Tab-separated table of C-alpha atoms in Angstrom:
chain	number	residue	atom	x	y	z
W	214	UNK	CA	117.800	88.475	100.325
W	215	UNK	CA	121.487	88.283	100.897
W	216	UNK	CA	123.583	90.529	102.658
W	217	UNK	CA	127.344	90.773	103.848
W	218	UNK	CA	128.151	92.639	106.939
W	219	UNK	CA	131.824	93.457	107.705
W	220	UNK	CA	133.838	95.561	109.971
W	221	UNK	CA	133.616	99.406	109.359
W	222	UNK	CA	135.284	101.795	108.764
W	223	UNK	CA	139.368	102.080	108.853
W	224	UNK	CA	141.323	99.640	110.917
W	225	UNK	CA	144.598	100.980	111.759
W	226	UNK	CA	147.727	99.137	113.046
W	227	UNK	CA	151.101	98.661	113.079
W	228	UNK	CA	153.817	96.497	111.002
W	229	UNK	CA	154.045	92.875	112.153
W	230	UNK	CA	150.946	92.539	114.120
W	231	UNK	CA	147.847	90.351	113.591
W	232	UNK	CA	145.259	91.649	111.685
W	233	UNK	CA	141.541	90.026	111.665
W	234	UNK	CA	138.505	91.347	109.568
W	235	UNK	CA	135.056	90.359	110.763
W	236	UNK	CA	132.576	89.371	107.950
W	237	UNK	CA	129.113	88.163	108.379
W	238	UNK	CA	126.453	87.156	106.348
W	239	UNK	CA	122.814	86.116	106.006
W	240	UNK	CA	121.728	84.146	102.988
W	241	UNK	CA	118.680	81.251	102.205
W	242	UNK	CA	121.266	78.898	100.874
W	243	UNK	CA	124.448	77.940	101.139
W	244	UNK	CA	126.766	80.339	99.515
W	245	UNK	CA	130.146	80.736	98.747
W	246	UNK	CA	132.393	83.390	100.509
W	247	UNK	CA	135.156	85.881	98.771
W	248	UNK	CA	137.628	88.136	100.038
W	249	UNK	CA	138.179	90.628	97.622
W	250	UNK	CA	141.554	93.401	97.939
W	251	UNK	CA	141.855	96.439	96.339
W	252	UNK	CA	144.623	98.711	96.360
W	253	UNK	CA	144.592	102.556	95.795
W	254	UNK	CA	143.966	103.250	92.209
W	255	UNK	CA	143.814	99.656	91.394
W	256	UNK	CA	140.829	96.843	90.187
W	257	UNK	CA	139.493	94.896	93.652
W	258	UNK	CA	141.392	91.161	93.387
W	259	UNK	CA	140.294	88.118	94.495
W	260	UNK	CA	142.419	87.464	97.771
W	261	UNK	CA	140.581	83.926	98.346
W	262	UNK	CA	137.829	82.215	98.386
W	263	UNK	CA	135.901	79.067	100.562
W	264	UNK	CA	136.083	75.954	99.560
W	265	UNK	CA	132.968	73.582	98.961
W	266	UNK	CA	134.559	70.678	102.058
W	267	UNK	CA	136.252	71.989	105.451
W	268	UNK	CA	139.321	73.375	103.824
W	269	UNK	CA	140.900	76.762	104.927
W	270	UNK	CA	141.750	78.764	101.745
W	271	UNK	CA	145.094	80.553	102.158
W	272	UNK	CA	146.988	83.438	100.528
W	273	UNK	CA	149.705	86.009	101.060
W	274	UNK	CA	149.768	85.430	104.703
W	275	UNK	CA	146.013	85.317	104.724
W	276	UNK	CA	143.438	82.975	105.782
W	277	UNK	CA	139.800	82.433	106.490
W	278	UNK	CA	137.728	79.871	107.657
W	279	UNK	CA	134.014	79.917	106.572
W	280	UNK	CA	131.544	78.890	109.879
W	281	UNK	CA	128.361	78.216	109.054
W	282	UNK	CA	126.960	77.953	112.168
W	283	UNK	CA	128.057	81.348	113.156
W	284	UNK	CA	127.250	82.757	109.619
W	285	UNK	CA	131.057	84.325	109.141
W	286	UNK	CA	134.114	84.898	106.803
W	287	UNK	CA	136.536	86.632	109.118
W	288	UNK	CA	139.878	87.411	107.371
W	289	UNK	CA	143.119	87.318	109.206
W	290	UNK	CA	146.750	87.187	108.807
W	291	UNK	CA	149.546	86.787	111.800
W	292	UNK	CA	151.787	89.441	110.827
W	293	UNK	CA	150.173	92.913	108.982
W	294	UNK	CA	152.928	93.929	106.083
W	295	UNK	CA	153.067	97.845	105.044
W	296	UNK	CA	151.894	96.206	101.349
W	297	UNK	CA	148.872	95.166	103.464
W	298	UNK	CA	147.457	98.712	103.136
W	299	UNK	CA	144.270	98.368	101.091
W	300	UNK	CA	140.432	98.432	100.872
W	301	UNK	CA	139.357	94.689	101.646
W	302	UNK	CA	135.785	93.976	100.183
W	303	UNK	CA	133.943	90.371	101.871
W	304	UNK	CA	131.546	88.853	99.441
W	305	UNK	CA	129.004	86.076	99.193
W	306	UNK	CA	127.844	84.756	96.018
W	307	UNK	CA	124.401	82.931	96.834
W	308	UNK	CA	122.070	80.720	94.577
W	309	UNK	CA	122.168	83.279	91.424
W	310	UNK	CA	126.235	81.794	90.136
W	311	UNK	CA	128.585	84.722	89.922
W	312	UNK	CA	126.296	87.237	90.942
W	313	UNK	CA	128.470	88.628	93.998
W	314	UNK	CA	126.483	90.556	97.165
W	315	UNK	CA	129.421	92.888	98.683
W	316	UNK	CA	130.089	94.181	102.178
W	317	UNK	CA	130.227	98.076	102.303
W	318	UNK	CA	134.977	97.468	102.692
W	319	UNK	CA	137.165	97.797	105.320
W	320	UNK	CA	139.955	99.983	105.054
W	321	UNK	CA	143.585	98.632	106.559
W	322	UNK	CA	146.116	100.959	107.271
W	323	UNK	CA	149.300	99.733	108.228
W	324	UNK	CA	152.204	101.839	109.862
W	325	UNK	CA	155.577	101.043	110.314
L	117	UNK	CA	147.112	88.276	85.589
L	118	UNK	CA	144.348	88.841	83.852
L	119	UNK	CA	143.414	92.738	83.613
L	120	UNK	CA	140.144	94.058	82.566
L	121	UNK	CA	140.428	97.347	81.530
L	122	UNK	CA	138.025	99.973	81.428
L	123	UNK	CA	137.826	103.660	79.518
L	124	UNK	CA	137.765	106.376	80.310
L	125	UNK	CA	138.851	106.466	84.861
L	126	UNK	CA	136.467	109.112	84.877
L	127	UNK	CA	133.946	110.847	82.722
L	128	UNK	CA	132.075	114.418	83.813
L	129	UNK	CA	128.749	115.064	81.621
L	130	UNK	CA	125.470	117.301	82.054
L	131	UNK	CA	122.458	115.382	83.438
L	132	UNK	CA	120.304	114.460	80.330
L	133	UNK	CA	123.038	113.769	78.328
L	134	UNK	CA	124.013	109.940	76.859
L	135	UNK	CA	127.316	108.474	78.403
L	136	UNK	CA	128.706	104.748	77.240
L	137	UNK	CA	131.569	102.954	79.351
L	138	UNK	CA	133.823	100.841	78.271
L	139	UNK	CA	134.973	97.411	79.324
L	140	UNK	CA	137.669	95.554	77.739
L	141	UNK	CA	137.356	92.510	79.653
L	142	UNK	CA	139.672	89.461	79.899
L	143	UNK	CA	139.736	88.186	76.083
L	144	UNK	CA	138.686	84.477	76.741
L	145	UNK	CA	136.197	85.622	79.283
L	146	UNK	CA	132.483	84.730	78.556
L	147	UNK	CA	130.391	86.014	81.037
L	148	UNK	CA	130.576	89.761	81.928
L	149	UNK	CA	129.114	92.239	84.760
L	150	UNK	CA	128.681	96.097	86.004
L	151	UNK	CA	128.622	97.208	89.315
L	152	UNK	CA	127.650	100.109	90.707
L	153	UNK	CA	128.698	101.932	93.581
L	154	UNK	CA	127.600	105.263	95.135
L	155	UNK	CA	129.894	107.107	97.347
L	156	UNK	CA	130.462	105.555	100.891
L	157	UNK	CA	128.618	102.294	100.315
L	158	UNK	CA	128.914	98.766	98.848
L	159	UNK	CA	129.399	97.863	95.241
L	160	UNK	CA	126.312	96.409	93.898
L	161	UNK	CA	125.325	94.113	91.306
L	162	UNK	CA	123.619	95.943	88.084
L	163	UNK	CA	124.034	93.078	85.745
L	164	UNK	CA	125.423	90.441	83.897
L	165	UNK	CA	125.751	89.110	80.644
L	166	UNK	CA	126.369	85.937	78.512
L	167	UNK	CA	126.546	84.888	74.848
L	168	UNK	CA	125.001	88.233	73.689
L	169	UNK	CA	122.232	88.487	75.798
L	170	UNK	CA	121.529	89.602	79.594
L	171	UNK	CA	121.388	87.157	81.864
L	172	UNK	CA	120.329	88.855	85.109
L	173	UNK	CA	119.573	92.749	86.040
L	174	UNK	CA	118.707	93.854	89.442
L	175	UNK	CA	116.379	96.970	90.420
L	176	UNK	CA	118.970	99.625	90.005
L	177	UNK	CA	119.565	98.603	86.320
L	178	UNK	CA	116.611	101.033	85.226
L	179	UNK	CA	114.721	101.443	82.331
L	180	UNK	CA	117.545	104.239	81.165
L	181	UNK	CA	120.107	101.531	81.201
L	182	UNK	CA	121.731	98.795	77.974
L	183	UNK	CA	124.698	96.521	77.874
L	184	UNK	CA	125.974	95.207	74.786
L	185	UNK	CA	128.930	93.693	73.168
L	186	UNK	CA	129.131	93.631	69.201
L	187	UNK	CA	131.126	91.016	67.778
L	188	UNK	CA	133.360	90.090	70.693
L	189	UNK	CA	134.915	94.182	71.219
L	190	UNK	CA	134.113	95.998	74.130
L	191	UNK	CA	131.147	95.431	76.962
L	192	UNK	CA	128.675	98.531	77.071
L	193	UNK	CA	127.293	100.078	79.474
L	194	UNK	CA	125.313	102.704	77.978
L	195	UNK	CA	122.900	105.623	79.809
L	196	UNK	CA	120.743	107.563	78.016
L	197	UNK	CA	119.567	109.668	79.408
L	198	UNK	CA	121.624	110.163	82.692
L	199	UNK	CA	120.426	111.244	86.340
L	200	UNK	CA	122.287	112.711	88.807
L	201	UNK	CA	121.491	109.959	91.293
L	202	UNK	CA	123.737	107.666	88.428
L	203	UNK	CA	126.597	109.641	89.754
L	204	UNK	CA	129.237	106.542	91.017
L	205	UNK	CA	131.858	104.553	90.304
L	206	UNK	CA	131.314	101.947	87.607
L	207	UNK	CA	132.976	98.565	87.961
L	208	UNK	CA	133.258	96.058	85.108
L	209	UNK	CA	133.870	92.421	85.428
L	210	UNK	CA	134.431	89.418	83.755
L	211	UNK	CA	134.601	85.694	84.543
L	212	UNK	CA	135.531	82.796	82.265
L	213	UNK	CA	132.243	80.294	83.577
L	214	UNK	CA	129.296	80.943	86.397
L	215	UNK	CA	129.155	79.506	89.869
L	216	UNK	CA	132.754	80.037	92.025
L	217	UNK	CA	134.627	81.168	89.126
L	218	UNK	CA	136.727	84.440	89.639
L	219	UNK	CA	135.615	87.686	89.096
L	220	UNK	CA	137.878	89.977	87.268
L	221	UNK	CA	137.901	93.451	88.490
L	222	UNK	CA	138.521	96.625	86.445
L	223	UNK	CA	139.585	99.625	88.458
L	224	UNK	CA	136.002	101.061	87.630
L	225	UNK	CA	134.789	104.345	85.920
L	226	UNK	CA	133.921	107.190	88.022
L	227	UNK	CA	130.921	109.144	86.337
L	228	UNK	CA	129.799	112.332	87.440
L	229	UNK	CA	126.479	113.744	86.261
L	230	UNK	CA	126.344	117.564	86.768
Protein backbone atom coordinates (compact mmCIF):
# COMPACT_ATOMS: atom_id res chain seq x y z
CA UNK A 1 0.00 0.00 0.00
CA UNK A 2 1.04 3.58 0.20
CA UNK A 3 2.94 5.20 2.71
CA UNK A 4 4.59 8.74 3.37
CA UNK A 5 7.66 8.95 5.42
CA UNK A 6 8.85 12.40 6.63
CA UNK A 7 11.25 13.89 9.01
CA UNK A 8 10.43 13.38 12.79
CA UNK A 9 9.93 14.88 15.31
CA UNK A 10 10.53 18.87 16.01
CA UNK A 11 12.94 20.76 13.85
CA UNK A 12 14.12 23.75 15.54
CA UNK A 13 15.88 26.85 14.07
CA UNK A 14 16.36 30.22 13.94
CA UNK A 15 14.75 33.38 11.99
CA UNK A 16 16.09 33.80 8.46
CA UNK A 17 17.67 30.52 7.88
CA UNK A 18 16.86 27.74 5.37
CA UNK A 19 14.58 25.31 6.33
CA UNK A 20 14.16 21.80 4.34
CA UNK A 21 11.64 18.95 5.27
CA UNK A 22 12.43 15.48 3.99
CA UNK A 23 9.38 13.50 2.65
CA UNK A 24 9.43 10.14 1.12
CA UNK A 25 7.12 7.88 -0.22
CA UNK A 26 6.38 4.43 -1.64
CA UNK A 27 3.34 3.94 -3.81
CA UNK A 28 2.32 1.31 -7.03
CA UNK A 29 1.44 4.27 -9.15
CA UNK A 30 2.15 7.46 -9.77
CA UNK A 31 0.72 9.73 -7.21
CA UNK A 32 0.37 13.13 -6.50
CA UNK A 33 2.27 14.86 -3.57
CA UNK A 34 0.78 17.58 -0.88
CA UNK A 35 2.24 19.64 1.66
CA UNK A 36 -0.20 20.26 4.11
CA UNK A 37 0.41 23.28 7.22
CA UNK A 38 -1.29 23.50 10.21
CA UNK A 39 -1.03 26.01 12.75
CA UNK A 40 -1.77 25.68 16.55
CA UNK A 41 -5.44 25.47 17.05
CA UNK A 42 -6.09 25.77 13.43
CA UNK A 43 -7.53 23.25 10.29
CA UNK A 44 -4.18 21.66 8.34
CA UNK A 45 -4.02 23.93 4.81
CA UNK A 46 -2.91 22.99 1.71
CA UNK A 47 0.63 24.72 1.39
CA UNK A 48 1.14 23.17 -2.29
CA UNK A 49 0.91 20.62 -4.27
CA UNK A 50 2.98 18.73 -7.52
CA UNK A 51 2.15 19.34 -10.63
CA UNK A 52 1.28 16.57 -13.32
CA UNK A 53 4.69 18.01 -15.94
CA UNK A 54 8.20 19.12 -14.35
CA UNK A 55 6.91 22.23 -12.71
CA UNK A 56 8.04 23.32 -9.15
CA UNK A 57 4.90 24.38 -7.18
CA UNK A 58 5.65 27.45 -5.05
CA UNK A 59 4.13 29.26 -2.05
CA UNK A 60 4.88 31.62 0.80
CA UNK A 61 8.53 31.26 0.36
CA UNK A 62 8.08 27.57 -0.13
CA UNK A 63 8.91 25.11 -2.68
CA UNK A 64 9.18 21.48 -3.57
CA UNK A 65 10.20 19.53 -6.28
CA UNK A 66 8.65 16.00 -6.65
CA UNK A 67 11.66 13.23 -7.80
CA UNK A 68 10.48 10.26 -8.82
CA UNK A 69 13.40 8.50 -9.12
CA UNK A 70 14.35 9.13 -5.60
CA UNK A 71 10.68 8.66 -4.40
CA UNK A 72 10.61 12.33 -2.48
CA UNK A 73 8.65 15.60 -1.68
CA UNK A 74 11.17 17.52 0.37
CA UNK A 75 9.83 20.97 1.42
CA UNK A 76 12.06 23.94 1.72
CA UNK A 77 12.13 27.58 1.94
CA UNK A 78 15.47 29.99 1.94
CA UNK A 79 14.66 32.07 4.77
CA UNK A 80 12.46 30.39 7.99
CA UNK A 81 9.89 33.39 9.18
CA UNK A 82 8.69 33.29 13.05
CA UNK A 83 4.96 32.77 11.17
CA UNK A 84 6.72 29.61 9.91
CA UNK A 85 6.05 27.92 13.28
CA UNK A 86 3.63 25.07 12.54
CA UNK A 87 2.93 21.31 12.21
CA UNK A 88 3.74 20.50 8.40
CA UNK A 89 1.87 17.24 7.28
CA UNK A 90 3.48 15.55 3.57
CA UNK A 91 0.84 13.64 1.74
CA UNK A 92 0.41 11.43 -1.29
CA UNK A 93 -2.82 10.83 -2.83
CA UNK A 94 -2.36 7.50 -4.97
CA UNK A 95 -4.78 5.71 -7.48
CA UNK A 96 -8.02 5.97 -5.04
CA UNK A 97 -8.71 10.29 -6.15
CA UNK A 98 -8.76 12.36 -3.01
CA UNK A 99 -8.16 9.73 -0.70
CA UNK A 100 -4.93 11.34 1.01
CA UNK A 101 -2.13 8.78 2.84
CA UNK A 102 -0.37 11.26 5.50
CA UNK A 103 3.12 11.34 6.98
CA UNK A 104 3.07 11.08 10.87
CA UNK A 105 4.09 15.78 10.76
CA UNK A 106 6.95 17.56 11.40
CA UNK A 107 6.94 20.14 13.85
CA UNK A 108 8.95 23.66 12.93
CA UNK A 109 9.87 25.84 15.52
CA UNK A 110 11.28 28.97 14.66
CA UNK A 111 13.16 31.42 17.10
CA UNK A 112 14.07 34.77 16.67
CA UNK B 1 -10.88 30.87 2.25
CA UNK B 2 -12.98 28.31 2.47
CA UNK B 3 -13.52 27.05 6.24
CA UNK B 4 -15.04 23.83 7.19
CA UNK B 5 -16.18 23.93 10.45
CA UNK B 6 -16.72 21.33 12.81
CA UNK B 7 -18.81 21.03 16.39
CA UNK B 8 -18.16 20.60 19.11
CA UNK B 9 -13.52 21.07 19.47
CA UNK B 10 -13.93 18.46 21.86
CA UNK B 11 -16.47 16.09 23.26
CA UNK B 12 -15.80 13.76 26.66
CA UNK B 13 -18.42 10.70 26.89
CA UNK B 14 -18.51 7.20 28.79
CA UNK B 15 -17.43 4.23 26.63
CA UNK B 16 -20.74 2.59 25.39
CA UNK B 17 -22.34 5.62 24.90
CA UNK B 18 -23.49 7.14 21.14
CA UNK B 19 -21.48 10.34 20.08
CA UNK B 20 -22.27 12.22 16.47
CA UNK B 21 -19.73 14.94 15.05
CA UNK B 22 -20.42 17.51 13.14
CA UNK B 23 -19.06 18.83 9.88
CA UNK B 24 -20.20 21.88 8.25
CA UNK B 25 -18.20 21.61 5.26
CA UNK B 26 -17.52 24.16 2.47
CA UNK B 27 -21.23 24.84 1.08
CA UNK B 28 -20.53 24.07 -2.69
CA UNK B 29 -18.38 21.18 -1.72
CA UNK B 30 -19.53 17.69 -3.00
CA UNK B 31 -17.40 15.18 -1.85
CA UNK B 32 -16.67 14.89 1.92
CA UNK B 33 -14.17 12.84 4.34
CA UNK B 34 -13.18 11.88 8.17
CA UNK B 35 -9.96 11.28 9.39
CA UNK B 36 -8.84 9.86 12.22
CA UNK B 37 -5.95 10.35 14.24
CA UNK B 38 -4.71 8.74 17.50
CA UNK B 39 -2.31 10.54 19.64
CA UNK B 40 1.34 10.79 18.28
CA UNK B 41 0.70 9.35 14.83
CA UNK B 42 -0.55 10.17 11.30
CA UNK B 43 -4.02 11.21 10.33
CA UNK B 44 -5.67 8.48 8.52
CA UNK B 45 -8.25 8.06 6.05
CA UNK B 46 -11.75 6.63 7.58
CA UNK B 47 -13.88 7.62 4.69
CA UNK B 48 -15.41 9.48 2.15
CA UNK B 49 -18.52 10.36 0.74
CA UNK B 50 -20.41 11.55 -2.42
CA UNK B 51 -23.96 12.30 -3.58
CA UNK B 52 -25.47 10.61 -0.45
CA UNK B 53 -23.74 7.58 -0.40
CA UNK B 54 -20.12 6.28 0.77
CA UNK B 55 -17.77 6.08 -1.60
CA UNK B 56 -14.77 4.45 0.10
CA UNK B 57 -14.13 3.21 3.93
CA UNK B 58 -10.93 1.80 5.06
CA UNK B 59 -10.40 -0.92 7.95
CA UNK B 60 -10.61 1.44 10.84
CA UNK B 61 -14.14 2.60 9.76
CA UNK B 62 -15.71 -0.40 11.83
CA UNK B 63 -18.84 -1.93 11.95
CA UNK B 64 -19.77 0.74 14.97
CA UNK B 65 -19.28 3.52 12.54
CA UNK B 66 -22.14 5.81 9.87
CA UNK B 67 -21.76 8.97 7.91
CA UNK B 68 -24.59 10.76 6.62
CA UNK B 69 -25.75 14.03 5.36
CA UNK B 70 -29.65 14.75 5.18
CA UNK B 71 -30.68 17.16 2.73
CA UNK B 72 -27.47 19.07 2.14
CA UNK B 73 -26.95 20.14 6.38
CA UNK B 74 -24.25 18.80 8.21
CA UNK B 75 -21.79 15.56 7.44
CA UNK B 76 -22.15 12.81 10.28
CA UNK B 77 -20.01 10.98 11.76
CA UNK B 78 -21.87 8.97 14.12
CA UNK B 79 -20.50 6.07 16.84
CA UNK B 80 -22.65 3.99 18.49
CA UNK B 81 -21.52 2.45 20.51
CA UNK B 82 -18.03 4.00 21.33
CA UNK B 83 -14.62 2.24 22.41
CA UNK B 84 -12.01 3.61 24.15
CA UNK B 85 -9.51 2.76 21.42
CA UNK B 86 -11.96 5.58 19.26
CA UNK B 87 -10.38 8.03 21.56
CA UNK B 88 -8.64 10.77 18.79
CA UNK B 89 -8.92 13.64 17.05
CA UNK B 90 -11.54 13.71 14.31
CA UNK B 91 -10.81 15.62 11.13
CA UNK B 92 -13.49 16.52 8.57
CA UNK B 93 -12.92 17.43 5.02
CA UNK B 94 -14.36 18.49 2.04
CA UNK B 95 -13.38 18.91 -1.62
CA UNK B 96 -15.38 20.40 -4.49
CA UNK B 97 -14.37 17.22 -7.26
CA UNK B 98 -11.98 13.88 -6.82
CA UNK B 99 -8.49 13.43 -8.14
CA UNK B 100 -5.93 16.65 -7.17
CA UNK B 101 -8.62 18.77 -5.96
CA UNK B 102 -8.00 20.46 -2.47
CA UNK B 103 -8.83 19.12 0.62
CA UNK B 104 -10.47 21.38 3.06
CA UNK B 105 -9.42 20.91 6.56
CA UNK B 106 -11.52 21.48 9.71
CA UNK B 107 -9.54 21.98 12.87
CA UNK B 108 -10.88 18.41 13.91
CA UNK B 109 -12.88 17.13 16.99
CA UNK B 110 -11.05 15.72 19.80
CA UNK B 111 -13.19 12.80 21.38
CA UNK B 112 -12.39 11.24 24.48
CA UNK B 113 -14.05 7.98 25.51
CA UNK B 114 -13.75 7.42 29.31
Amino acid sequence: GDSVTQTEGLVTLTEGLPVMLNCTYQSTYSPFLFWYVQHLNEAPKLLLKSFTDNKRPEHQGFHATLHKSSSSFHLQKSSAQLSDSALYYCALEGSAGNKLTFGIGTRVLVRP
Amino acid sequence: GPKVLQIPSHQIIDMGQMVTLNCDPVSNHLYFYWYKQILGQQMEFLVNFYNGKVMEKSKLFKDQFSVERPDGSYFTLKIQPTALEDSAVYFCASSLGQSQNTLYFGAGTRLSVL
